[in-house]
Amino acid sequence: MTNVLEVDAVDVAYGKVQALTGVSLTVGEGEVVSLLGNNGAGKSTTVSTISGLVRPQQGTVTAFGRDITRATPWSIVEQGLIHVPEGRRIFSRLTVHENLLLGGYTIKDNSLIESRVREVYDLLPRLADRRAQQGGTLSGGEQQMLAIGRAMIAGPRLIMLDEPTMGLAPLVVAQVMETIAAINSAGASVLLIEQNARAALKVAHRGYVLDSGRVTLTGTAAELARDPQVVEAYLGK
Amino acid sequence: MTDPSLPRDPAGTQLPPEESSAYVRAVETKQPANVAPAGTGLTPAAKGHGPTSASRVVSSPWFAVAIVVLAIALPFIDSGAYTLRIATDALIFVMLAVGLNVVVGYCGLLDLGYAAFFAIGAYTAGLLSTTFGWPIIATIPAVVVMAVVGGLVIGAPTLRLRSDYLAIVTLGFGEIIRITANNLDITGGPNGLFGIPDFGDFGYRSDVTIYWFTAVVVSLAVIASSRLGRGRLGRAWRFVREDEDAAEAMGIHTYKVKFAAYVTGAIFGGLAGVLFAVHQTAISPPSFNFLWSALILMAVVLGGMGSTPGVVVGALVISLLPELLRGAENWRYLVFGVLLIVVMIFRPQGIWPHTPSEPASAARREPDPQPEVTA
Amino acid sequence: MDYVLQLILNGLFVGTFYALVALGYSMVYGIIKLLNFAHGDIYMLGGFVGFTLLTVGSGALAGGGGIIALVVVMALAMVATGLVGLVLERVAYRPLRSAPRLSVLITAVGASFALEYGVAVGYGPNPRAYPVTVGGGAVHLLGARITYAQLVMMAIAVILMFGLDTLVRRTRSGRAMRAISQDPRACLLMGVNVDQVISRTFFIGSALAGAAGVMAGAYYGKIDFLMGFIIGLKAFTAAVIGGIGNIRGAVLGAIVLGLLESFGTAWLGSQWRDVFAFAFLILFLTVRPTGLLGERVTERV
Amino acid sequence: GGGLKEGSSSNDSGEDAKGDIKLGMLTPLSGSSAAIGPYMKNGAQLAVDEINAAGGVDGRKLALTVEDEACDPKTAAAGAAKLVTAGINVSVGGYCSSATLPTLSIFGKADIPMLIPAANSADLLKSKLKNVFLVNGTGIQQSQAASDFIKSKGSKAVALLDDNTSYSKDITTRTADNLKNAGVAVANKQSVTAGESDYSGAVTAVMRAKADFVYWTGYYQEGGLLIKQLRSAGYKGDIMVADGAVDKKLVEIAGQANAQGTYATMTQTPATIPGGDAWIAKYKKAFGSDPGPYSPQAYDAVRIAAEAVKEAKGSTKGEDLITALEGIDGFQIFSGKLKFTPEHTLSEGGFDILVVKGDDFALNS
Amino acid sequence: MNAVLECRDLAVAFGGVRAVDGLSFDVHEGEVLSVIGPNGAGKTSAFNCITGFYKPTSGSVSFRGADITGGRPANIAAAGIARTFQNLRLFGDLTVLDNVRAGMHVRLRQNAFDAILRTPRYRRSEQVATDESHRWLDFVGVRSDRTTQVRNLPYGEQRRVEIARALAREPQMLLLDEPAAGLNHGEKEELLALLRRISDLGTAVVLIEHDMGLVMEVSQRIVVISYGKAIAEGTPAQIRTDPAVIEAYLGAEDAEARSEAEQIAAEQAEELRAHENRARSSAQEEGR
Ligand SMILES: Nc1ncnc2c1ncn2[C@@H]1O[C@H](COP(=O)(O)OP(=O)(O)OP(=O)(O)O)[C@@H](O)[C@H]1O
Ligand SMILES: Nc1ncnc2c1ncn2[C@@H]1O[C@H](COP(=O)(O)OP(=O)(O)OP(=O)(O)O)[C@@H](O)[C@H]1O
Ligand SMILES: [Mg+2]
Ligand SMILES: [Mg+2]
């Protein structure tokens, strides 16, 4: 299996705050990889570093065989590496439909965008109901669906989701997890950050545990689910 | 690795890691939906707050004493007519800037017509003293009343507006006041009022007396505005600036609080107007045009919004710089403009920005291991 | 009746000029929430660039029709002012993206001073008479009078408005512009080159102002280094009346302001005109706090 | 600087009785009226150079210091204080009336006589300060000349337009009063905003009032536009402008065709008096450009100052100079023979009527 | 039991969307009441109606017997209702302490002149504000530096600060909108303990939450909202087995989704039982 993403010994600091120290991880082609960790462990920072929003002091990031450590965020998106950020970041005064269209900003072919938008509406019918409503007026859960849907328009080869189930009703959590599985089986690799470790390890093939900016544990989902530390901290016996 | 052209934060610590787009930095800390005009700063996680914060120094009684002593001593150092004149002008400008700072810096209301209150103060004092023969001191209560009335009239219907709409409304108000003064006979039309008396004969040269009086009043105003920024009301202003909804949820009547800021600013502006009228002896509408409002606002922003020492410095710069460039004729404003850009690029938060901090007394005294709270 | 019609026509025409400047103002505001006080001075600069080109090129153009010369010059002036806008954004605004919003206001005012007095130093403080002016015949409409030049200019403004409106509402770029105004960081994650889109917006806005500057020179026949100041304020006002950040609103607001001024002059006299317009504006905003076409969103809590 | 006590002015003119005679001038060098400053400055400098070349006054040279007033009261007051501190003996500046007003008390307290070459609002005299002299014709005289001419033209409906500055509004207000007394109807009187380009509102109002005579009392920038817009709206009647608008640029801006036949009220200038051409040539040689508005008045102010020092037997004390100025009688200046009225205005402020011929103004015969 | 808050037939609509549509429920004195329901059911909107951020189009809200329908948020807050927001709404630029002082605003006795003149009253009142802020921060368990800007704190700590700020108001009723979102398992446990402590103060707590484990554990009663209406109300035990709730909240249309949902519900129920056991045993320990 080839790796679509390789993060190698990355250090990131915000001013004096050292957020990441020597973080390395890989995502293989077609894999779902989960990233676990406490609040402030550096999960979001890791993903932001990959997507080019944050520059590392040390280390390299390679995607699809190319070094993207210094690449601009938009060129990274163009390569099919999509980051669904924490907190949804919906464009609150664009309509649901426009939000989706913007997800396809890097795609020049309008008919392709349209067909993907249709697919998203099929998958998430609640969005179709609200297509003309402004993004900012959606409920928290609806916004989360929109954020995921928006990322799907770009046709991601690797999608990185930062806490996609935050604030979702149990049913929808299950739905989102299914959606992730669906995206994955359609061929995209997934890097998933989740507080809901139980749900995450259910869809993931492998996982990493971050603690205070360092990778402290890694293994297959099954291994992690059995690890006493993980059980204690993230699964709750 | 760090780009030297990147703005640095005032504490001298580094910014977050270099990012590929200037905008990334900008956005991190901004909430697009609720654009407070005061905005927010750099990603401030890296900001260090030492216990010796500037605003604490300035609010200490010793600092105040030092200011007053220094101010009063000036005529003994240089009593030239020119020195005293520009010093008095600068002090009046300081008063305007700290007044506007309450509105813009503390409360986050963008006011582009602040000169209106300056005009109201100057004209009220001028009119009562020339046409009706009141002693200048006696006009002060009337000025305060008029400034408050002005604040009420314009503030009442408009303080609910969001920032840029408020900006244009205040701009309009400023223009209305100026044009009205220009068109009415009682205000002397375009020539305005002249022959405004000074504070009286104290045996000193009148410009020295005026200077001293101004120095004392302005020092008091600076201290008052700085202290106002710290108490219950001052905090409420900052809450409103940061997040109106959250402030409301805390039981803060945001409309009243904004009003308080606006009216406080109006009173400061009005009193500055009295000083100006006395100092100039003649007042006319061009002194209260939009450019003035813009310059006062610039003093506040250049110095550092919400920071009293910063605003004082900003006012001194904005007031004295064009005067120092006087010889440059048409180059004067060209140089001034370029300098403004340069200063802001190097100090985007202002020359002496406000750093949120707590007085030493606020540090926790003894940690309660077992909290006991009575509701 | 003819009198009222004349007032309306006057208002419409003045509004057209405000609109041309307000369009760029509103666009720039719309994307980075910047009150670009230097925008009026870009308009002024357009006037001077056109003046220089017409003066320098007068020999070459002498034979040709004034109108064609004017169109060529206008296009060149648009490019020139567009570039100045780009540079301005790069030098004075971009370094302050992360600063408080009002900090940029300072550099905008600084840029405004620099442009005004840069021109004053370069061209001298005296006003200049434009080498080519448009005159031409007039149409009489129910007793009111409007010149062809005025009609042409109004048509240009309307076309530009529709063009820009379509650009902003319907195109990929336009969507990106609106999205940037709400959340630039999220735009990066959509693959939007944010800086480039902002630069493009400045270019377009400044080029429009430049075109308006040349038109003003050619129509009124006089330019001076402070000519951008008042119209800058008026454009700002117009943009706000219309609902700031909104393209159609900018034009509508400009026309409303033009009409207000026209009728204010007629009813109260020139000296009370601005008082009338501003008083109306204040009252209007108190009943409609987001302008004519401004979006009224219930902010979610 | 001097002492802090009252009376200890920093201008102890007695001290340097042997040094240069210092003249100070406030004039706009920046801001919206920046175009005027150089004209005034050069006019004054020309006189200074001439007098110095001829040996100065009693062997003492004249020295001119110019400060920017920016047509802004605060800047003007600071400039005045700076001149006072520099120890000037006579002030020969003052352009905008509203900016000149706050300087009166500053020069007054320092005991410095003011020969004001441009600002001419009657308000300058209201405080009856004895150090204030107006070297320019006043609004009273100009409006008199204007209303006489309008009446002589047999006008039925007059429109008076000003730019809402004190200078300009003063003239329209007085002219309106005069016309009323003379039984001529004022059909329209309004103030427009300077600095704009479109005056169609004002033009429409003039047309609606069916005026047959328009008198503009502002400056040439707006004057040119107004004439152009009046003509293109089909206005056929007479147009007249006041002295602030007398400049070749007015014709240029309005377009020659539109401007032909436009009248102007103007004090005597080099252009209108016999032999004035030589002066204009001299000016041109010195500064490489034509003299402009208030160049002659500034030139005269300096000459009057020198004359006063001579009359005061070399004293540069304020009161001596004032006495000397009040005593001058028959000294030739551009506007005629100098003799100050008890109010300190020109007694012979003869206003001529000019008319646009070709690309410039010429005396109306 | 007395009702502190009574909502009757509340409704609010935006354009065509009826966010809240005839919602009625009571909150009893001192209880912990959870409000659950699908995303977009109108839970947050209901909070907004109660706290004055939305004006209900019809219906009424009364608090301790007084009608507060359509009142201004500030007045409602002053009457004794405090809330947190679904997306954190802290004053990010201000210090942690200042944020908590905001909650005390209505209780501080000082005016502008006291501040200018630094009167003894001002000093006293500021000292009280500081001391109490510390106490509330201790109460919710904020361990970070309290003199830095609140935005520097980790997310979990910020959540706590927001609760401290609301508590500093000393409200009779506290509305919490998804306080557990984004917290991990360990942190949820701490939140649970905090909620118990708040309840012990005698404050009525209304909780919007999607985390069933937490909800079942902490609530005395639960109200289920769907499409803007209350569709069920009862004790956790009643709600857990209510078919209408399973239908609306846990889903029923799709067999697969249903089984998944049931699985999650079952897991959570199991979790709950474990919690109950633990709670019981710890209670017994304390009892001894
Ligand atoms: N913009 C920033 N400026 C300064 N420090 C930051 C910034 N963003 C994050 N940090 C710090 O970096 C560390 C890692 O943060 P990060 O957001 O990556 O954590 P996380 O694992 O995603 O946490 P959470 O579960 O809360 O989302 C934390 O200590 C945080 O306080
Ligand atoms: N200001 C508004 N404008 C338009 N629609 C709104 C507004 N506020 C809420 N809505 C709509 O009302 C419905 C209820 O929203 P609300 O936020 O109350 O849901 P919720 O129950 O809190 O959901 P979640 O659990 O996802 O937070 C949603 O469909 C939402 O789109
Ligand atoms: Mg995170
Ligand atoms: Mg909600």
XYZ file of C-alpha atoms in Angstrom, chain D:
365
model
C 11.320 83.566 25.548
C 10.146 86.443 27.663
C 8.825 86.397 31.194
C 5.582 84.882 32.314
C 4.162 88.065 33.737
C 1.714 90.223 31.950
C 3.154 92.786 29.607
C 6.367 90.889 29.079
C 5.760 90.256 25.452
C 8.312 88.246 23.636
C 8.484 90.896 20.980
C 10.746 93.525 22.407
C 11.187 95.354 19.192
C 13.394 98.016 20.727
C 16.216 95.556 21.175
C 17.174 94.959 17.606
C 16.678 98.462 16.342
C 19.818 97.997 14.343
C 19.052 94.648 12.698
C 16.770 93.703 9.827
C 13.210 94.883 9.715
C 11.342 91.629 10.039
C 8.153 91.110 8.142
C 5.964 88.061 8.625
C 3.338 86.668 6.308
C 0.642 84.087 6.875
C -0.684 82.602 3.687
C -2.067 79.237 2.611
C 0.724 76.985 1.397
C -1.156 73.736 1.919
C -4.784 72.728 1.943
C -7.553 73.693 -0.435
C -6.271 77.240 -1.001
C -2.663 76.207 -1.420
C -2.677 77.674 -4.923
C -2.907 81.213 -3.555
C 0.017 81.111 -1.160
C 2.808 81.330 -3.718
C 1.167 84.313 -5.430
C 1.086 86.272 -2.205
C 4.492 85.131 -1.101
C 6.077 86.099 -4.419
C 4.336 89.444 -4.510
C 5.707 90.299 -1.085
C 9.134 88.954 -1.897
C 9.282 91.129 -5.010
C 8.735 94.248 -2.929
C 11.269 93.128 -0.343
C 13.878 92.529 -3.009
C 13.218 95.849 -4.700
C 13.452 97.814 -1.480
C 16.563 95.986 -0.353
C 18.167 96.509 -3.736
C 17.493 100.221 -3.316
C 19.337 100.187 -0.003
C 16.571 99.174 2.340
C 14.893 101.471 4.825
C 17.338 103.809 6.510
C 20.034 101.357 5.638
C 18.218 98.484 7.262
C 17.228 95.515 5.144
C 13.812 93.940 5.058
C 13.522 90.262 5.861
C 10.390 88.277 5.048
C 9.294 85.163 6.900
C 6.372 83.203 5.461
C 4.286 80.742 7.443
C 1.535 78.439 6.271
C -1.964 79.208 7.463
C -3.614 76.425 5.410
C -6.837 78.425 5.597
C -7.285 76.726 8.953
C -7.757 78.785 12.113
C -5.648 76.561 14.325
C -2.765 76.354 11.877
C -2.978 80.089 11.345
C -2.887 80.812 15.062
C 0.133 78.574 15.505
C 1.785 80.252 12.534
C 1.092 83.668 14.037
C 2.612 82.594 17.330
C 5.630 81.336 15.471
C 6.042 84.676 13.721
C 5.676 86.481 17.028
C 8.317 84.279 18.561
C 10.538 84.948 15.566
C 10.243 88.618 16.492
C 8.599 90.061 13.409
C 7.859 93.765 13.399
C 4.993 93.869 10.950
C 2.613 91.230 9.668
C 1.859 91.475 5.971
C -0.245 88.308 5.610
C -3.761 87.007 6.057
C -5.770 85.322 3.365
C -8.774 83.464 4.760
C -10.830 85.681 7.023
C -11.809 82.882 9.368
C -8.177 81.884 9.724
C -7.074 85.480 10.159
C -9.523 86.244 12.970
C -7.749 84.192 15.654
C -4.420 85.745 14.708
C -5.644 89.266 15.507
C -5.313 88.902 19.238
C -1.995 87.099 18.950
C -0.418 89.888 16.944
C -2.359 92.405 18.994
C -0.963 91.208 22.313
C 2.518 91.246 20.838
C 1.937 94.794 19.624
C 2.533 93.967 15.976
C 0.738 95.966 13.276
C -1.052 93.888 10.663
C -1.344 94.940 7.046
C -3.798 92.400 5.736
C -3.523 92.069 1.977
C -6.292 89.596 1.145
C -8.697 88.798 3.961
C -11.262 91.571 3.953
C -14.235 90.521 6.009
C -15.790 93.365 7.936
C -15.586 91.133 11.010
C -11.847 91.744 11.090
C -12.587 95.312 12.082
C -15.436 94.652 14.467
C -13.203 94.297 17.488
C -11.745 97.715 16.659
C -8.194 96.596 17.233
C -5.864 99.453 16.471
C -3.158 97.267 14.973
C -5.353 95.923 12.171
C -5.231 97.521 8.708
C -6.890 96.187 5.587
C -4.874 96.780 2.449
C -7.417 95.135 0.220
C -10.698 96.708 -0.723
C -13.399 95.578 1.660
C -16.558 93.730 0.969
C -18.395 96.993 1.587
C -16.598 98.686 -1.265
C -16.757 95.738 -3.590
C -20.457 95.137 -3.053
C -21.059 98.823 -3.655
C -19.226 98.642 -6.952
C -21.100 95.474 -7.857
C -24.563 96.773 -7.071
C -23.883 100.040 -8.894
C -22.856 98.141 -11.985
C -25.781 95.734 -11.808
C -28.145 98.637 -11.496
C -26.546 100.397 -14.431
C -27.093 97.268 -16.488
C -30.795 97.611 -15.858
C -31.110 94.111 -14.549
C -34.557 92.931 -13.500
C -33.754 89.745 -11.598
C -30.382 89.136 -10.021
C -28.974 85.852 -8.764
C -26.270 86.056 -6.115
C -24.120 83.015 -5.568
C -21.422 82.534 -2.973
C -19.337 79.600 -1.804
C -20.372 79.809 1.830
C -17.056 81.176 3.002
C -17.025 84.399 4.936
C -15.296 86.397 2.228
C -17.745 85.397 -0.398
C -20.883 85.443 1.669
C -20.052 88.886 3.013
C -20.126 90.292 -0.498
C -23.370 88.633 -1.559
C -25.113 89.675 1.631
C -24.072 93.308 1.254
C -24.819 93.336 -2.447
C -28.284 91.977 -1.763
C -28.880 94.773 0.744
C -27.661 97.405 -1.652
C -29.777 96.078 -4.488
C -32.824 95.978 -2.299
C -32.286 99.598 -1.362
C -31.847 100.446 -5.004
C -35.050 98.654 -5.885
C -33.471 95.857 -7.898
C -35.014 92.454 -7.324
C -32.806 89.663 -6.012
C -34.407 86.634 -7.584
C -32.121 84.028 -6.118
C -29.419 83.960 -3.469
C -27.632 80.807 -2.532
C -24.440 79.340 -1.189
C -22.845 76.383 -2.904
C -20.198 74.045 -1.550
C -16.696 74.725 -2.723
C -14.677 71.789 -3.965
C -17.441 70.070 -5.856
C -17.820 69.686 -9.579
C -21.519 69.641 -10.198
C -23.484 72.824 -9.674
C -26.527 71.807 -11.648
C -28.708 72.315 -8.591
C -27.657 75.927 -8.343
C -27.919 76.363 -12.092
C -31.423 74.974 -12.155
C -32.420 77.337 -9.398
C -31.003 80.304 -11.322
C -32.830 79.272 -14.467
C -36.051 78.787 -12.595
C -35.729 82.230 -11.022
C -35.406 83.589 -14.574
C -32.443 85.636 -13.495
C -30.843 87.916 -16.035
C -27.721 88.680 -14.052
C -25.578 86.287 -12.036
C -22.964 87.513 -9.581
C -20.524 84.887 -8.260
C -18.403 85.943 -5.309
C -16.334 82.814 -4.752
C -13.109 81.709 -6.359
C -12.202 80.933 -9.930
C -12.173 77.126 -9.557
C -15.887 76.931 -8.895
C -16.545 80.117 -10.851
C -15.266 78.539 -14.039
C -17.442 75.484 -13.569
C -20.456 77.573 -12.753
C -20.107 79.702 -15.858
C -19.693 76.629 -18.004
C -22.697 74.907 -16.508
C -24.857 78.033 -16.669
C -24.067 78.523 -20.319
C -24.597 74.913 -21.243
C -27.951 74.995 -19.490
C -28.870 77.802 -21.820
C -28.412 80.794 -19.564
C -28.217 83.905 -21.737
C -27.899 86.731 -19.243
C -24.877 88.510 -17.845
C -22.430 86.962 -15.440
C -20.148 88.788 -13.096
C -17.553 87.502 -10.674
C -15.816 89.061 -7.694
C -12.092 89.634 -7.279
C -11.383 86.134 -5.959
C -12.301 84.711 -9.319
C -10.255 87.099 -11.425
C -7.733 84.753 -12.932
C -6.919 83.470 -16.371
C -7.751 80.009 -15.114
C -11.379 80.985 -14.838
C -11.505 81.464 -18.576
C -9.621 78.256 -19.152
C -11.961 76.201 -16.987
C -15.157 77.759 -18.268
C -13.955 77.588 -21.845
C -13.282 80.781 -23.776
C -16.576 80.781 -25.577
C -18.536 80.481 -22.378
C -16.494 83.009 -20.488
C -16.548 85.797 -23.091
C -18.124 88.926 -21.713
C -18.047 87.830 -18.104
C -17.662 90.867 -15.885
C -15.678 91.168 -12.698
C -15.417 93.550 -9.790
C -11.772 94.096 -9.057
C -9.536 96.550 -7.264
C -7.033 98.249 -9.462
C -4.344 95.835 -10.476
C -1.188 96.018 -12.493
C -3.145 94.608 -15.375
C -5.565 97.495 -15.340
C -3.467 100.523 -14.556
C -1.230 102.253 -16.998
C 2.334 101.100 -16.628
C 1.314 97.966 -14.855
C 2.781 95.860 -17.595
C 6.284 96.682 -16.443
C 5.475 95.347 -13.004
C 4.021 92.176 -14.425
C 7.131 91.672 -16.503
C 9.298 92.171 -13.451
C 7.304 89.604 -11.554
C 7.504 87.165 -14.384
C 11.213 87.595 -14.597
C 11.680 86.978 -10.915
C 9.420 83.962 -10.522
C 8.900 82.577 -13.980
C 5.140 82.813 -13.825
C 2.358 85.343 -14.030
C 1.289 87.132 -10.891
C -1.983 85.854 -9.508
C -4.699 86.899 -7.093
C -3.370 89.106 -4.282
C 0.171 89.289 -5.613
C -0.215 93.075 -6.007
C -1.795 93.534 -2.584
C 0.959 91.563 -0.916
C 3.489 93.628 -2.818
C 1.786 96.784 -1.643
C 1.550 95.597 1.951
C 5.303 95.259 2.107
C 5.818 98.668 0.583
C 3.401 100.225 3.026
C 5.212 98.562 5.899
C 8.505 99.972 4.706
C 6.950 103.386 4.289
C 5.604 103.229 7.826
C 9.010 102.433 9.251
C 10.415 105.341 7.327
C 7.665 107.643 8.621
C 8.251 106.403 12.152
C 11.834 107.515 11.830
C 13.197 104.034 11.904
C 11.281 102.887 14.956
C 9.767 99.446 14.718
C 7.761 99.772 17.901
C 4.173 98.826 17.367
C 2.572 102.052 18.493
C 4.980 104.164 16.485
C 4.243 102.174 13.375
C 0.511 102.403 13.925
C 0.708 106.137 14.327
C 2.808 106.299 11.208
C 0.382 104.170 9.249
C -2.537 106.303 10.302
C -0.614 109.315 9.147
C 0.319 108.100 5.678
C -1.428 110.129 3.022
C -0.975 109.959 -0.681
C 1.476 107.053 -0.877
C 0.903 105.486 -4.291
C -0.242 101.888 -4.363
C -1.961 99.901 -7.086
C -5.450 100.728 -5.896
C -4.741 104.441 -5.776
C -3.427 106.884 -3.241
C -3.130 105.429 0.230
C -4.984 106.995 3.124
C -6.469 104.823 5.808
C -9.974 105.562 7.047
C -10.544 105.773 10.802
C -11.619 102.111 10.583
C -8.247 101.284 9.007
C -9.580 100.423 5.581
C -8.537 101.963 2.300
C -10.251 105.264 1.687
C -9.676 104.945 -2.004
C -10.427 101.315 -2.636
C -11.549 102.006 -6.140
C -13.096 98.938 -7.682
C -12.973 98.651 -11.425
C -15.172 96.573 -13.617
C -13.259 94.111 -15.772
C -14.529 91.976 -18.580
C -13.271 88.811 -20.168
C -11.807 89.401 -23.599
C -10.106 86.510 -25.285
C -8.340 84.462 -22.694
C -8.050 87.051 -19.941
C -9.729 89.875 -18.072
C -9.388 93.413 -19.324
C -10.714 96.764 -18.162
C -14.303 97.305 -19.174
C -14.649 100.497 -21.051
